[in-house]
Structure formats: C-alpha cells, structure tokens
Short mmCIF file of C-alpha atoms in Angstrom, two decimals:
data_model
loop_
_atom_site.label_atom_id
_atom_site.label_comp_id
_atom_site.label_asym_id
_atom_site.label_seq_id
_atom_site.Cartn_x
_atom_site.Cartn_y
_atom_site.Cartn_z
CA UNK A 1 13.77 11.23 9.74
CA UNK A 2 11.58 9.10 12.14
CA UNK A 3 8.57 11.88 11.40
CA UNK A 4 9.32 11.17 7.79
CA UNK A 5 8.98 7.40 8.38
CA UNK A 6 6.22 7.24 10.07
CA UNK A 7 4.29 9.36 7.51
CA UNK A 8 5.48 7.73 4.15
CA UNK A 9 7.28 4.23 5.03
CA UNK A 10 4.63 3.44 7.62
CA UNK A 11 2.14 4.25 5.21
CA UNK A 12 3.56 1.99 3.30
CA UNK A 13 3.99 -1.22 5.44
CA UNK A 14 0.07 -0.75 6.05
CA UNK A 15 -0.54 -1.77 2.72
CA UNK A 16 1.46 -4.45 2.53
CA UNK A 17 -1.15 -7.56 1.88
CA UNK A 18 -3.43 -5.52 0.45
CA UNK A 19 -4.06 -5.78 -3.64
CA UNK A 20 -4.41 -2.12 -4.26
CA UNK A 21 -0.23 -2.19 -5.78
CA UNK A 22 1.06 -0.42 -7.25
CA UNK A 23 -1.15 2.16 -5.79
CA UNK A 24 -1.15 3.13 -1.82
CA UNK A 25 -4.82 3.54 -2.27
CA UNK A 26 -6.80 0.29 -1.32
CA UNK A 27 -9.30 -1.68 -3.59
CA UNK A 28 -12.18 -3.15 -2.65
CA UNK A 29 -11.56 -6.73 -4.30
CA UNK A 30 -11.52 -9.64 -2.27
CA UNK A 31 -9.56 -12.92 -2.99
CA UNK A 32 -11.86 -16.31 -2.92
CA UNK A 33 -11.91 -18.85 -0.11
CA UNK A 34 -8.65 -21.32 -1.34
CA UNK A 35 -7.55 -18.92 -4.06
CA UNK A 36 -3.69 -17.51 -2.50
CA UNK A 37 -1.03 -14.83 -4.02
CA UNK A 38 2.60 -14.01 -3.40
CA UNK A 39 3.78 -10.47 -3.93
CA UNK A 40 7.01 -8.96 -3.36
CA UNK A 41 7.67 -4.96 -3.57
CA UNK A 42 10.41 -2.42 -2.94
CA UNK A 43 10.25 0.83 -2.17
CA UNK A 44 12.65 4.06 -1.80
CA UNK A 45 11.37 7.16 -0.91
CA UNK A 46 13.69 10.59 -1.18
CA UNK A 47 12.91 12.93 1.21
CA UNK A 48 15.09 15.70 -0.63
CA UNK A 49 15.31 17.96 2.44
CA UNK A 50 18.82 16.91 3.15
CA UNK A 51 18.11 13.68 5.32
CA UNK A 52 19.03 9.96 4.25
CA UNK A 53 16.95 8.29 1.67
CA UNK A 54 14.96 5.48 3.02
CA UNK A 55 14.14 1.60 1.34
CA UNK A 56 11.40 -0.52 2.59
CA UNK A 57 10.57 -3.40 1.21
CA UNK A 58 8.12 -6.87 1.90
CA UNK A 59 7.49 -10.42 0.80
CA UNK A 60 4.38 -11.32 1.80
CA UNK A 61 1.94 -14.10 0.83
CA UNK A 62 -2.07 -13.30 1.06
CA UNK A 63 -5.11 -16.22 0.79
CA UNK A 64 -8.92 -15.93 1.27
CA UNK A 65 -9.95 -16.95 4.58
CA UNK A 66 -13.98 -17.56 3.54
CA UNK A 67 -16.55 -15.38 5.04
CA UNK A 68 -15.93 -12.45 2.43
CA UNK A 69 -12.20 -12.41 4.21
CA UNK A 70 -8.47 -12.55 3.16
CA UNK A 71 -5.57 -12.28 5.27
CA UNK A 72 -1.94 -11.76 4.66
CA UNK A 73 1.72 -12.27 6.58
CA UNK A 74 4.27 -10.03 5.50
CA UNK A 75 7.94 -9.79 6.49
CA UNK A 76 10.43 -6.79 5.40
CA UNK A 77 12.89 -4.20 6.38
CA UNK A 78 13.45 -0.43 6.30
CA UNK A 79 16.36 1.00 5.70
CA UNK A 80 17.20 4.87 6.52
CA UNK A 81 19.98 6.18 9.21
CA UNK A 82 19.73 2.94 10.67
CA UNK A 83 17.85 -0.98 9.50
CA UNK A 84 14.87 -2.65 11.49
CA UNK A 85 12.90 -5.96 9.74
CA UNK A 86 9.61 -5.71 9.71
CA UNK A 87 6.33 -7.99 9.95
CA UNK A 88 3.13 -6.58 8.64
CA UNK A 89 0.07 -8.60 9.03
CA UNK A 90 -3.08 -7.45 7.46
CA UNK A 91 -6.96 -8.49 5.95
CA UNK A 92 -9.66 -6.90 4.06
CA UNK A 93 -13.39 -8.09 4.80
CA UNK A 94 -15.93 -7.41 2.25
CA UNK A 95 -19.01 -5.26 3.93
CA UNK A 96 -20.34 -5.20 -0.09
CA UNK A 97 -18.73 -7.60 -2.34
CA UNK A 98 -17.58 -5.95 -5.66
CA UNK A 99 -18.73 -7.43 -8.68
CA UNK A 100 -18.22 -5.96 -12.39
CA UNK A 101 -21.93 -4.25 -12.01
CA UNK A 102 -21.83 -2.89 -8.38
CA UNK A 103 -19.76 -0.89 -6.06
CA UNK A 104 -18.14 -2.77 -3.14
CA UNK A 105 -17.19 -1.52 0.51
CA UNK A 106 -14.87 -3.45 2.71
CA UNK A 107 -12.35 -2.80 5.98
CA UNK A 108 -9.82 -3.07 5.38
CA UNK A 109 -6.59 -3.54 9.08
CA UNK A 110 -3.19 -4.26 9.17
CA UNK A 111 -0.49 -4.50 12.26
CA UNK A 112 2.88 -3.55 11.61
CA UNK A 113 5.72 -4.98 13.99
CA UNK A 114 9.00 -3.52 13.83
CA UNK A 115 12.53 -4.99 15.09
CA UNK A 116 15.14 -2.13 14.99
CA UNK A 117 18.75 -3.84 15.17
CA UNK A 118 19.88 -5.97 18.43
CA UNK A 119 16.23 -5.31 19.35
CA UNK A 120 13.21 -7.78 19.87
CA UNK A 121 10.20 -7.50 17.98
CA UNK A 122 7.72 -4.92 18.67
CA UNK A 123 4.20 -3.20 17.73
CA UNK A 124 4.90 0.09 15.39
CA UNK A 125 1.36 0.72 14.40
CA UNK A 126 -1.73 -0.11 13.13
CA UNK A 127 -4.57 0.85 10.66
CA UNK A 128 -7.61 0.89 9.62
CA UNK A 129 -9.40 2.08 6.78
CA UNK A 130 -12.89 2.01 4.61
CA UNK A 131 -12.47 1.84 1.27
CA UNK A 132 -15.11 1.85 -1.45
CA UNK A 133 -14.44 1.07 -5.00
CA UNK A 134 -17.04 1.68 -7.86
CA UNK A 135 -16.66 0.52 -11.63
CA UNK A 136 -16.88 2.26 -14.39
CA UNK A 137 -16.93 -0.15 -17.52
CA UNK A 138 -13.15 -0.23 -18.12
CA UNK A 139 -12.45 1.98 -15.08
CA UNK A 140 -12.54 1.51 -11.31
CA UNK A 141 -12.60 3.80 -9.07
CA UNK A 142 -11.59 4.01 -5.29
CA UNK A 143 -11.64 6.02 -2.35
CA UNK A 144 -10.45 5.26 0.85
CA UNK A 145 -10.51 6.82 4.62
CA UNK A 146 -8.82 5.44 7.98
CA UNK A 147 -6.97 5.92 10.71
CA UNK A 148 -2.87 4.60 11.08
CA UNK A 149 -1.98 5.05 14.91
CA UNK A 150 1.56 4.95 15.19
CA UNK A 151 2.61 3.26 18.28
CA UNK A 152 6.42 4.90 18.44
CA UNK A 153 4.92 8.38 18.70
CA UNK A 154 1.80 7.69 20.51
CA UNK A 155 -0.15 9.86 17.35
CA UNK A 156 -2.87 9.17 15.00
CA UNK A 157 -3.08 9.83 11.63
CA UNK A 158 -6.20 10.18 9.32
CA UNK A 159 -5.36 8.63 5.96
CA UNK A 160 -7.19 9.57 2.47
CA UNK A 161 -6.74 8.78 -0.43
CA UNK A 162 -8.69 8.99 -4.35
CA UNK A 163 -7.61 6.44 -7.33
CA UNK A 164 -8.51 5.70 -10.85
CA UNK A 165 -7.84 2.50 -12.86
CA UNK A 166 -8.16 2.36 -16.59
CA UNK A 167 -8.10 -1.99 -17.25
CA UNK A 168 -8.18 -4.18 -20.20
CA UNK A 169 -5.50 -2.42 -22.40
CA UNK A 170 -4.24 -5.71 -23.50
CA UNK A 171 -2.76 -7.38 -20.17
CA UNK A 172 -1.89 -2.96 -19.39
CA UNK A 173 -3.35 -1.43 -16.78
CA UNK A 174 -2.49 2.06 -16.17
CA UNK A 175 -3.22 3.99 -12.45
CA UNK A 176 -3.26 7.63 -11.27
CA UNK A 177 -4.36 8.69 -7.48
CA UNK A 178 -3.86 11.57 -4.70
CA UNK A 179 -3.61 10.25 -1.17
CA UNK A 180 -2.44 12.25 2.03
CA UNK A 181 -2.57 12.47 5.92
CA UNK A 182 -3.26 14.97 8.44
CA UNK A 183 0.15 14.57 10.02
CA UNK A 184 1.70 15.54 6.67
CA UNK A 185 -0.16 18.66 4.39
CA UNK A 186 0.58 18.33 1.78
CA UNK A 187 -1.16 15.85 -0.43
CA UNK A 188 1.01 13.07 -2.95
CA UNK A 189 0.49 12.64 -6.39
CA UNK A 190 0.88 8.99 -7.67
CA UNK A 191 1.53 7.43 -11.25
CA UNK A 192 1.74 3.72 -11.56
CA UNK A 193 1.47 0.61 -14.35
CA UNK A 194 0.38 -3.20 -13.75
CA UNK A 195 1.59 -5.70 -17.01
CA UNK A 196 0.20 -9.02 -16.80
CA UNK A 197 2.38 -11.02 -19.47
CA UNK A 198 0.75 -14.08 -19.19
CA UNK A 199 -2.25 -15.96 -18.39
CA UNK A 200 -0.33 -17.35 -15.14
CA UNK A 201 -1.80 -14.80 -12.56
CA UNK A 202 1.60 -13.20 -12.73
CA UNK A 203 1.84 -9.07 -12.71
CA UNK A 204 4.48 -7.19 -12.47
CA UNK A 205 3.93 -3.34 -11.27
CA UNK A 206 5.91 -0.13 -10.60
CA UNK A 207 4.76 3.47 -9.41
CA UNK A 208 6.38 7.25 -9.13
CA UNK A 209 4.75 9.85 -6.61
CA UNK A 210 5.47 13.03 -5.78
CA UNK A 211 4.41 15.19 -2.58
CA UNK A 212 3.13 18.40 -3.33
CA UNK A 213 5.02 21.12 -1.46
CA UNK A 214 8.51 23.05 -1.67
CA UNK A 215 10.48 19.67 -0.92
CA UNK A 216 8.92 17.38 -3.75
CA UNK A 217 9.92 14.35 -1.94
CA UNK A 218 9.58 11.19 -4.25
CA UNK A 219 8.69 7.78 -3.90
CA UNK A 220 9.26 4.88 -6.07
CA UNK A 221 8.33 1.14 -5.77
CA UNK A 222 8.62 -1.82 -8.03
CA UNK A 223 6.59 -5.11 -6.93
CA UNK A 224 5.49 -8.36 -8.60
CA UNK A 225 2.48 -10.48 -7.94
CA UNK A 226 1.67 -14.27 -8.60
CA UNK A 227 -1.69 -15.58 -8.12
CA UNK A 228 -2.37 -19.36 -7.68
#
C-alpha cells in the first residue's frame, strides 16, 4: 500500500497549490502580485489489486508573491490502512511568463509534510518539476518533467506528464492528459471538466483516470476554486 501511496497519493499532494486542477499535469500560469485563491479538492484512488482504497484530500489557499512568483499553504489528510494529516507547501516561478500569444516556462516545487497518527510532523517528500505550456487559440497545451524524492523510502521518482485544454466553451472547459513515473510503468490516462458558473472567480472541477496495465487502478477527484 505505502508503494502505492507514494506513487499516486504523493503525486498528488505535490500538486496541491498548483492551478493545473483538475489535471495532475502543471500549467504554466502564474497568479499576479495581490491577486489570492482558495481551492479545496478530494481525491480517492482504487488500487483494485485487493488492497484498501485510499482518500486524500487538501484545503489550501495560494497568492502571488511578486517577482513572477506564487506560493501556496496546504493542509490535508490521507486516508488508506491507516490516517496521517498532511501539509503541502508549494510555488511556481515564471522563467517565461505566459501570455495568450507566447509559450511560458516556469518551476514549479512543493514540500509535503506528513503526520501519521500519535506522530509529530514530518518531511514525506518533495518535488520539482519544469513545465512548459504553449497556446493554441482556444487550446493550451502542457508538458511537464521533474523529479518527486520521497523521503519515507529514500527513492526518486522522475515525473512526466502531457495535457490538452480546450477553453471558452461558455464558462466549460474540458481536459484530457497522460502522466506517469519511473517508479510506476505504466502510464495514467486522465479525463477532467472545469465549470465556471459565474463571473465570481469561482470553478468547480472533477477528473477520472485510469492506469494503463492489468490492474486499471482509478482515480477520482472533485475540487473547487475561488479566486479573489
């Protein structure tokens, strides 16, 4: 279960402040010095090879630091065979700003503390990644590579992962990507959906990926965003 966890949950919790939900791949898109969001998601992921199913799940709360910088706090839990909380804290810096006419590159690093039950709060990894996003009139497209180092196992994983974004289908925006790790094979296939029902910076998102081998473990996550 742990090797599970590590792979997919981890994964996860890396991503927490960054805007690239409902998708595990990263976007290159920056928030403004003053400009803040709050964002909440839940996750479950079924590993369908006869071990527990696992929850994760954050509230975190992200604002633009200046200097082409934004920087997030996130607590959470997991939830498997046994509970821990969490506390992710992550940034993106812009190397490239994105704009609607050229591609942006940025780093994007995130810390993830982990506080198993009657425990005390302690490092369970850390990543780093480059992602690149390019767009395509309606469409943006990303790609990402990095490294998650998980600090339980003493490993390193190298993280990948391809996404497209089709926008401006009336406050719909629909996503597709493949993302994987060397630690795991086999590759995931991800499906998600952003709906913006207002004009209040509020989203609300949800996503359904599949791995591609003989165990077709799933993942699900619902989230919501508010940006102010």
């Amino acid at each position: 279960m742990r090797r599970l966890l590590a792979a997919a949950l981890l994964l996860l919790l890396s991503h927490a402040a960054q805007a690239g939900r409902p998708l595990q791949s990263e976007d290159a898109g920056v928030l403004e010095r003053g400009r803040c969001e709050l964002e909440t998601a839940f996750a479950r992921l079924d590993p369908r090879r006869g071990e527990p199913r696992q929850d994760a799940g954050y509230a975190q709360i992200a604002c633009g630091a200046g200097g082409q910088t934004q920087l997030a706090l996130a607590p959470g839990f997991e939830r498997g065979d046994g509970r821990a909380n969490t506390l992710t804290a992550t940034g993106k810096t812009a190397l490239r700003p994105l704009t609607d006419h050229q591609a942006g590159v940025l780093l994007a690093y995130s810390l993830i503390g982990s506080q198993p039950r009657h425990q005390g709060l302690r490092l369970a990894g850390s990543a780093a990644r480059l992602v690149v996003t390019m767009p395509r009139g309606p469409w943006l497209l990303h790609a990402n590579v990095g490294v998650l180092h998980n600090h339980d196992s003493g490993r390193d994983s190298t993280l990948w992962a391809l996404a497209a974004e089709r926008t401006a289908l009336g406050g719909l925006d629909l996503l597709a990507e493949v993302f994987g790790n060397d630690r795991e094979r086999a590759p995931w296939l991800n499906a998600g959906v952003r709906w913006r029902p207002t004009d209040e910076g509020l989203s609300l998102d949800a996503s359904y990926g599949v791995q591609t081998n003989g165990a077709r473990a799933r993942l699900a996550t619902v989230g919501l965003k508010l940006l102010f």
